[in-house]
mmCIF file of C-alpha atoms in Angstrom:
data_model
loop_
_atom_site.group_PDB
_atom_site.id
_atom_site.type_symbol
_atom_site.label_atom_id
_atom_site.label_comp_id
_atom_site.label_asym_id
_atom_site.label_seq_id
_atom_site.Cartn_x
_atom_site.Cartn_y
_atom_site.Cartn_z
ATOM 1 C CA UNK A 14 27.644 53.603 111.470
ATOM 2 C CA UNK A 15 29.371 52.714 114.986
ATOM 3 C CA UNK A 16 28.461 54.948 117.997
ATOM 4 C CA UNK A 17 32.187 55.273 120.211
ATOM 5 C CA UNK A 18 30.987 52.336 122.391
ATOM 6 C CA UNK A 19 30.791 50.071 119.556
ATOM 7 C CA UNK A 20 33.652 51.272 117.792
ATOM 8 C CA UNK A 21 36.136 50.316 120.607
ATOM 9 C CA UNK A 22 34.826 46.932 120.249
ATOM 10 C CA UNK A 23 35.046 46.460 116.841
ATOM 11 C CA UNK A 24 38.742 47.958 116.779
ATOM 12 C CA UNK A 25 39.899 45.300 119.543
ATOM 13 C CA UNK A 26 38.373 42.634 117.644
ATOM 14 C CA UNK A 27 40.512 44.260 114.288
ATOM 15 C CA UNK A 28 43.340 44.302 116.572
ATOM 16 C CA UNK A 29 43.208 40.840 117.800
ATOM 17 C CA UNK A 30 42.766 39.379 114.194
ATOM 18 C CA UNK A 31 45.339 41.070 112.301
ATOM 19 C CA UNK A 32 47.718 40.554 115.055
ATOM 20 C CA UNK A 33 51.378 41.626 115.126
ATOM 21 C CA UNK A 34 51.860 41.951 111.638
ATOM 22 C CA UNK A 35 53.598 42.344 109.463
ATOM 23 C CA UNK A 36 50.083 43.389 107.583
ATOM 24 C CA UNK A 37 49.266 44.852 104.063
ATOM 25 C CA UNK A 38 46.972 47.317 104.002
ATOM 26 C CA UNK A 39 44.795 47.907 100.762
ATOM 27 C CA UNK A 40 42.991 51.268 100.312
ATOM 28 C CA UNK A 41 40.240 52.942 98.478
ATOM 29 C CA UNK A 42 38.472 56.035 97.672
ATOM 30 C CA UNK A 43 36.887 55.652 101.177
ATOM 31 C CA UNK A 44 39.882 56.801 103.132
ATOM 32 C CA UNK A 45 40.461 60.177 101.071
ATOM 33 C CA UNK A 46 36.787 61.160 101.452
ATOM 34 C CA UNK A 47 37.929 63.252 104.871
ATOM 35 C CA UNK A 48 40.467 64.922 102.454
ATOM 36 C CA UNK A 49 37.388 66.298 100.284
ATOM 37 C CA UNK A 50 37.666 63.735 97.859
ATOM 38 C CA UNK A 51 34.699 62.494 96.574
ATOM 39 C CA UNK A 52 33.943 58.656 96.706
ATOM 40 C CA UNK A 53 31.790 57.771 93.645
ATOM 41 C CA UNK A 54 31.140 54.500 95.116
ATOM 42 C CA UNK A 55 29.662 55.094 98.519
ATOM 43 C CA UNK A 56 26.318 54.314 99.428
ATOM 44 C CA UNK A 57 25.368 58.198 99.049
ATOM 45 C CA UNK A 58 27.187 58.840 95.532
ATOM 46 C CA UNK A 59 24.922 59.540 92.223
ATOM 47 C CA UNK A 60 25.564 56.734 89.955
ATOM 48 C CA UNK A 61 27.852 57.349 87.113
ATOM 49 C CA UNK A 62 29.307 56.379 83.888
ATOM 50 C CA UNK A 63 33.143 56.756 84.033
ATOM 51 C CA UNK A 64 34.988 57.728 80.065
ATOM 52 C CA UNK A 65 36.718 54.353 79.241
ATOM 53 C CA UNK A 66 40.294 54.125 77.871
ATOM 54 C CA UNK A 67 38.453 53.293 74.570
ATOM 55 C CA UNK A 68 36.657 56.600 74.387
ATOM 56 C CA UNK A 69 39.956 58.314 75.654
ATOM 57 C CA UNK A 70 41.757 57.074 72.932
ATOM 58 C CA UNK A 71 39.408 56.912 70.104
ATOM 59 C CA UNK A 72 37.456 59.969 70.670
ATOM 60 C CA UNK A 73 39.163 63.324 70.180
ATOM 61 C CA UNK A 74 36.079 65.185 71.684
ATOM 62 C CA UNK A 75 35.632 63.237 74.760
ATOM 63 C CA UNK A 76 39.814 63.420 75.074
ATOM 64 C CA UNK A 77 39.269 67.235 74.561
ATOM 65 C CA UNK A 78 36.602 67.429 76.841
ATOM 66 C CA UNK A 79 38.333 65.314 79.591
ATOM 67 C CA UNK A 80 41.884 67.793 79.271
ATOM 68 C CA UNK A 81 39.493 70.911 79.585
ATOM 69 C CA UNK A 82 37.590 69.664 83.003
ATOM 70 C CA UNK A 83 40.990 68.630 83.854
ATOM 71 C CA UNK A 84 42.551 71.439 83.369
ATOM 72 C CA UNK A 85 39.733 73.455 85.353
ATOM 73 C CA UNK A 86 39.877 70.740 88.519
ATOM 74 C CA UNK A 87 42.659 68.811 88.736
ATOM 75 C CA UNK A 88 44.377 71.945 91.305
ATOM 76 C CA UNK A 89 41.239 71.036 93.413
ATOM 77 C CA UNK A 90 43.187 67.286 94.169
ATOM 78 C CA UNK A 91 46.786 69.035 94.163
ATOM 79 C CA UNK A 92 45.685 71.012 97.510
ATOM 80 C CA UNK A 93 44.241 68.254 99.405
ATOM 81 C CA UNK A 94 46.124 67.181 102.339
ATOM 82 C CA UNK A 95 46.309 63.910 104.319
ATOM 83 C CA UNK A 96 43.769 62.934 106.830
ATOM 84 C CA UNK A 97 44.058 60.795 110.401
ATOM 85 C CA UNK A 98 43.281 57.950 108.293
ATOM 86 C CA UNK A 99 46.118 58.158 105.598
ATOM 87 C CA UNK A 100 48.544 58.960 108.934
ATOM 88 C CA UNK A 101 47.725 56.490 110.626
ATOM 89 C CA UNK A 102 48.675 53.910 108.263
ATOM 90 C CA UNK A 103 51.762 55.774 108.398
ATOM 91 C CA UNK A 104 52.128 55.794 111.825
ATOM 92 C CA UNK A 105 51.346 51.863 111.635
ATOM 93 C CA UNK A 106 54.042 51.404 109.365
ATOM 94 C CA UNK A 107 56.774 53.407 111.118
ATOM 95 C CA UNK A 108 55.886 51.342 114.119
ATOM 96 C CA UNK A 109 56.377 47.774 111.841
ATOM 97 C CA UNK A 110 52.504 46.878 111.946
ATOM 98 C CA UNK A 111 52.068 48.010 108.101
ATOM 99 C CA UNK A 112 54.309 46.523 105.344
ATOM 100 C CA UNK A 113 52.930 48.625 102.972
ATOM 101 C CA UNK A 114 50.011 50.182 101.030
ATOM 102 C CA UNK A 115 48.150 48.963 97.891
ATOM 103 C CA UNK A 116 46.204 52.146 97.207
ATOM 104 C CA UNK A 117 43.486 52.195 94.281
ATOM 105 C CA UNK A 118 43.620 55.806 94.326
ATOM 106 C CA UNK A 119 45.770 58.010 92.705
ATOM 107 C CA UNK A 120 45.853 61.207 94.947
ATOM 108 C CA UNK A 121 49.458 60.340 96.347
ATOM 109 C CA UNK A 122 48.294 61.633 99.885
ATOM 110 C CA UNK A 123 49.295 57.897 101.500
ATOM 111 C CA UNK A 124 52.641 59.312 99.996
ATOM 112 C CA UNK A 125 52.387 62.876 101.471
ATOM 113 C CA UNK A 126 51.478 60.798 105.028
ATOM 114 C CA UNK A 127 54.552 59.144 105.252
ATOM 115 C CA UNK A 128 54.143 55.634 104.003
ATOM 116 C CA UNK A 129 57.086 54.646 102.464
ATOM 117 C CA UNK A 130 56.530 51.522 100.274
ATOM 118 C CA UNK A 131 53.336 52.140 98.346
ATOM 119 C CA UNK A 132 51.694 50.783 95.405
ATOM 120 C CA UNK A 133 50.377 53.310 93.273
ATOM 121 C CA UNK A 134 47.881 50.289 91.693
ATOM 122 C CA UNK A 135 45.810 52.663 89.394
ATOM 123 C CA UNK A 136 48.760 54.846 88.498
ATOM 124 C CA UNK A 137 48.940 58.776 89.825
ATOM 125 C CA UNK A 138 46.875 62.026 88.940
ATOM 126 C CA UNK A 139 50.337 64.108 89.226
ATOM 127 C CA UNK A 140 51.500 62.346 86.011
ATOM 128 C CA UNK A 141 51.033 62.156 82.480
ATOM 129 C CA UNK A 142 52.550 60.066 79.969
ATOM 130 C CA UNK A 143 52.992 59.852 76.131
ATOM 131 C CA UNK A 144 50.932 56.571 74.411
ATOM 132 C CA UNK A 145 53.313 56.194 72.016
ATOM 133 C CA UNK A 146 56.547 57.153 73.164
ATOM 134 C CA UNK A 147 55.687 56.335 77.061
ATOM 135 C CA UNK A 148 57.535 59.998 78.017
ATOM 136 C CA UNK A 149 56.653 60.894 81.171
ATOM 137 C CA UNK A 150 56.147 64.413 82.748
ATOM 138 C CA UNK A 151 54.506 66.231 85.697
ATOM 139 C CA UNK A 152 50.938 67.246 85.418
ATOM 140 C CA UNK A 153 52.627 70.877 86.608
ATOM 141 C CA UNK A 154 54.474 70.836 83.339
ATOM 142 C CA UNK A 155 51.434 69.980 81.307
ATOM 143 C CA UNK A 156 49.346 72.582 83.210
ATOM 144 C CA UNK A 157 51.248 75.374 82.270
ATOM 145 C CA UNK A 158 51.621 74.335 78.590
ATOM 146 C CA UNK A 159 47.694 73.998 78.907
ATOM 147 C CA UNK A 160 47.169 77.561 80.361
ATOM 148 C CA UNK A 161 49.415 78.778 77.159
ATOM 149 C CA UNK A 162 47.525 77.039 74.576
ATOM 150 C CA UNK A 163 43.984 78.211 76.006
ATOM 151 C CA UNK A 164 44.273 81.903 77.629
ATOM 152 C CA UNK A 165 41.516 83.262 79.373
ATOM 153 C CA UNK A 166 39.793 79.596 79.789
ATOM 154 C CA UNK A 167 38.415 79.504 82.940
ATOM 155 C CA UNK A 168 35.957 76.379 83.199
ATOM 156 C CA UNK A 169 32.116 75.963 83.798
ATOM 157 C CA UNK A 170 32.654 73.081 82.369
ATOM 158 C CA UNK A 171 30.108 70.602 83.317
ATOM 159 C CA UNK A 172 31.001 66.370 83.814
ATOM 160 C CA UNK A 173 30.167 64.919 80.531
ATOM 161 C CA UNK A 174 29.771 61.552 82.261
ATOM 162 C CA UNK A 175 26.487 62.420 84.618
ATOM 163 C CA UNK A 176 24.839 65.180 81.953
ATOM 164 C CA UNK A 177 22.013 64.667 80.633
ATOM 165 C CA UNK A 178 23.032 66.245 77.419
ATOM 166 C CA UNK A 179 26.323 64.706 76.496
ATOM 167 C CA UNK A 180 26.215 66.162 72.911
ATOM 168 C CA UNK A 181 25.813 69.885 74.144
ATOM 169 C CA UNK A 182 28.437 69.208 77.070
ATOM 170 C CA UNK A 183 30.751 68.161 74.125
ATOM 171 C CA UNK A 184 30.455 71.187 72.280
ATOM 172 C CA UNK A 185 31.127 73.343 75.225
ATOM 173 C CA UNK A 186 34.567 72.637 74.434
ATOM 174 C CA UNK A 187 35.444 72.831 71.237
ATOM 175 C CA UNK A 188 37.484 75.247 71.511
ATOM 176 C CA UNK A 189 39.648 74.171 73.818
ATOM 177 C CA UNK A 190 43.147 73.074 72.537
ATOM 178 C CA UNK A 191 44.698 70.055 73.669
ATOM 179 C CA UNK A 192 48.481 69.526 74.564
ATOM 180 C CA UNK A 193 50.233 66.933 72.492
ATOM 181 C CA UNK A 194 53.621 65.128 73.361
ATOM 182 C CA UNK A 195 56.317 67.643 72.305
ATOM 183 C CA UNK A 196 59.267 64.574 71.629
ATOM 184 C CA UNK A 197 57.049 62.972 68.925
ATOM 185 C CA UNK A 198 54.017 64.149 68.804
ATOM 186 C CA UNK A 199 52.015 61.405 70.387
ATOM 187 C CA UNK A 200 48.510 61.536 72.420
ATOM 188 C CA UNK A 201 48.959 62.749 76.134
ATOM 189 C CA UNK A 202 46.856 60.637 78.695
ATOM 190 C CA UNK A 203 46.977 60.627 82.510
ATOM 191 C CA UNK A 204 49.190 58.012 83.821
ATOM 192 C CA UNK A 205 45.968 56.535 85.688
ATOM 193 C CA UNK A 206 44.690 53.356 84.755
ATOM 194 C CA UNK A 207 41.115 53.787 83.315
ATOM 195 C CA UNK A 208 37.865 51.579 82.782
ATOM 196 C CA UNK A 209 38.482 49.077 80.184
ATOM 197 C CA UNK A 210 42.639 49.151 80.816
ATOM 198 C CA UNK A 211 44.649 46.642 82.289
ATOM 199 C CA UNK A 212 46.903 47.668 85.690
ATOM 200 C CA UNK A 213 50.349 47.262 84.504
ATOM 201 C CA UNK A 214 51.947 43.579 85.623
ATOM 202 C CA UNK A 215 54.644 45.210 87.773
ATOM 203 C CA UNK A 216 52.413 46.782 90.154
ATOM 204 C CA UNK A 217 50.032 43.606 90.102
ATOM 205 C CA UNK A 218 52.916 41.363 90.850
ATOM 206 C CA UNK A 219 54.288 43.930 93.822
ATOM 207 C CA UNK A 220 50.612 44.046 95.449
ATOM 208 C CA UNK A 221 51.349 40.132 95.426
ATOM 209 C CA UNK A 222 54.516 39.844 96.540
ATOM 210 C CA UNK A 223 53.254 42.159 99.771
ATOM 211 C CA UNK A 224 50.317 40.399 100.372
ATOM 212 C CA UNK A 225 52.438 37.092 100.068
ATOM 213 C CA UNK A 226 54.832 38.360 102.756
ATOM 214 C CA UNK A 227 51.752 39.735 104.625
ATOM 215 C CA UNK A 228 50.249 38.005 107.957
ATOM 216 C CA UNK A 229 47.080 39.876 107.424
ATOM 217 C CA UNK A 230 45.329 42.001 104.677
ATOM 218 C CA UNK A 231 43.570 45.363 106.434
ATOM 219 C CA UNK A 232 40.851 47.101 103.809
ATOM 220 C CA UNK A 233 40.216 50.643 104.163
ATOM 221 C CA UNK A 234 37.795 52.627 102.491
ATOM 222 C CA UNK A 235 36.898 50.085 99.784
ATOM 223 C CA UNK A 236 33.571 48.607 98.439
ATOM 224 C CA UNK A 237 35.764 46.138 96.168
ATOM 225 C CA UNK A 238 33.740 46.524 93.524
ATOM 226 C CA UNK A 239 36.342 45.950 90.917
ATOM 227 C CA UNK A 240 38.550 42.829 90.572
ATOM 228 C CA UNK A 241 41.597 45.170 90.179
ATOM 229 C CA UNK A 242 41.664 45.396 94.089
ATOM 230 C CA UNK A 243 39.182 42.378 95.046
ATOM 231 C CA UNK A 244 41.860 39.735 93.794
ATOM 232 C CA UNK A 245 44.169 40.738 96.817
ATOM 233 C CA UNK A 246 41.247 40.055 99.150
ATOM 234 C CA UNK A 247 40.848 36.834 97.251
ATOM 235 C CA UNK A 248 44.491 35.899 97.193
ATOM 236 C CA UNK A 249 44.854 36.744 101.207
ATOM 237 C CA UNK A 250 41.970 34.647 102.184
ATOM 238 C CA UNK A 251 42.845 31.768 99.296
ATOM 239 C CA UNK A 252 46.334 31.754 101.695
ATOM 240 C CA UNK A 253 44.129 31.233 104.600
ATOM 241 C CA UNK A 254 45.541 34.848 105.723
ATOM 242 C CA UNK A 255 42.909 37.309 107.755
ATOM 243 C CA UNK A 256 40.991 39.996 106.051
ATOM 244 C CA UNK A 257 39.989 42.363 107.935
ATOM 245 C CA UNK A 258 37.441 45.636 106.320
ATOM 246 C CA UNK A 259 36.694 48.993 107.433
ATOM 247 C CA UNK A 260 34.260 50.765 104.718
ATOM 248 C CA UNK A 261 31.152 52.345 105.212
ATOM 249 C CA UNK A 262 28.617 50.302 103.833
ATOM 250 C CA UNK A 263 29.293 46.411 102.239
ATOM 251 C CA UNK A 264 31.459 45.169 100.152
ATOM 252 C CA UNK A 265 31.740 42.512 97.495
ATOM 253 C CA UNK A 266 34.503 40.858 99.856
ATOM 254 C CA UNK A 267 32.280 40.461 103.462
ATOM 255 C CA UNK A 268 31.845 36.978 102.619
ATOM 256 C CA UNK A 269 35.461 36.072 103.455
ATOM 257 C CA UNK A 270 36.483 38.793 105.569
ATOM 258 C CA UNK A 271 37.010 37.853 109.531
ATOM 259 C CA UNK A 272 35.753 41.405 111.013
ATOM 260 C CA UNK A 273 33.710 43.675 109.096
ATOM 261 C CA UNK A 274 33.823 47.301 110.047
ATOM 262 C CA UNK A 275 30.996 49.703 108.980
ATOM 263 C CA UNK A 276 32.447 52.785 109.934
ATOM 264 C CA UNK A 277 34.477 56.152 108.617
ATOM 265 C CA UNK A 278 38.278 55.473 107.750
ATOM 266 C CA UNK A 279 39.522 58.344 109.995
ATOM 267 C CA UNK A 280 38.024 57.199 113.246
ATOM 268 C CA UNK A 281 38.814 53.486 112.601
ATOM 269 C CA UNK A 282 42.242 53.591 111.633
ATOM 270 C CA UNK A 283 42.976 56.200 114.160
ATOM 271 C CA UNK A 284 41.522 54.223 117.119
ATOM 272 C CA UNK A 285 43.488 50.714 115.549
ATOM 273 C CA UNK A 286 46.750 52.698 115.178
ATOM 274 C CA UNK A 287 46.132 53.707 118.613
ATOM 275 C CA UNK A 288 45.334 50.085 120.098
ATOM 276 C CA UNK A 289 49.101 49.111 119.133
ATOM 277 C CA UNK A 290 50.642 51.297 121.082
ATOM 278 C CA UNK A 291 49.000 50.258 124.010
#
């Protein structure tokens, strides 16, 4: 990590590179981690196992088992709140620095900030759609239809995907009733894109169109471990474009980036956003 001294260097140096704009900023679990969101691929997380799409859709006891940890946590992301960094990418846009956010993380707070033109890339935790008629409703809607189906259930319901018992975890929820789709019937699934599904084309081809537009690509709290977010890195530099990253820790994009920033989202972006209105 950067002591203050060092930080104000590394900031003018991001400040210099990305220049006027307009730039595209592309985000990661790294920049909600001040909201009390955990990153699960930061250089202190426990390694895990997510539940693939596969085993969402072919499983009924891992589905089960993911609707009743759901059910129990997912009020834990609906009170989070923005943090310096998620503002000041606002801020950055308001002033016309920022075109816009590709965000890999679904906890709308880059929404709840301000930005205005984001990319939800891997879909949002406040939805849930129908697989086979592709209805769509709020997670609020779901939660109370939840709480009616399963009175009384109140969680200790441990992560299937880091146990070392994923049989007995299993069984801790077998009775827990699952929600279907009441127009048809259909499976319920988050509208979040996971493991082993594809990002639908029409947010791909937006993240393109802003990076095409784009001056400069800015990373934030991103290791770039997966190509679903890496490509834009790819396609920025390809264009000869600056890519500039702020994540604690590497990532699988240093190679090509112009500045590399190993520091906390919060203090970087607050300290850039700060540098343009000087």
């Amino acid at each position: 990590m950067l002591d203050t001294d060092d930080l104000t260097t590394a900031v003018a140096r991001m400040r210099a590179t990305l220049g006027r704009g307009p730039v595209v900023a592309l985000t990661g679990a790294g920049i909600s981690t001040d909201s009390g969101i955990p990153d699960y691929r930061g250089p202190d997380s426990p390694p895990r196992t997510p539940m693939t799409f596969q085993q969402f859709v072919g499983d009924a006891a891992f589905r089960r088992h993911y609707w009743a940890r759901n059910h129990v946590g997912w009020r834990h992301v609906h009170r989070t709140r923005p943090n310096d960094g998620h503002r000041a990418l606002a801020g950055l846009e308001e002033a016309g620095v920022v075109s816009g956010v590709i965000t890999q993380n679904v906890d709308t707070l880059h929404e709840m900030a301000g930005s205005r033109r984001v990319v939800d890339l891997h879909g949002r935790y406040d939805r849930v759609t129908c697989l086979s008629c592709a209805a769509v409703i709020s997670r609020d809607r779901l939660a109370e239809r939840l709480t009616a189906l399963n009175p009384g259930f109140t969680g200790g319901v441990d992560d299937v995907e880091v146990a070392p018992d994923a049989d007995a975890v299993l069984a801790s929820t077998r009775g827990f009733t699952v929600a279907d789709c009441t127009g048809c019937g259909g499976v319920l699934k988050p509208d979040i894109v996971y493991f082993g599904e594809n990002v639908p084309r029409q947010r791909v081809l937006e993240s393109y169109r802003l990076v095409d537009d784009a001056e400069a690509l800015l990373v934030a709290g991103s290791s770039l471990t997966v190509l679903s977010g890496r490509r834009f890195a790819k396609r920025a530099a390809d264009q000869g474009k600056p890519v500039v990253i702020v994540n604690r820790g590497p990532t699988r994009s240093d190679a090509i980036a112009a500045v590399t920033v190993d520091a906390g989202c919060s203090p970087a972006l607050r300290a850039l956003e700060a540098a343009y209105q000087r």
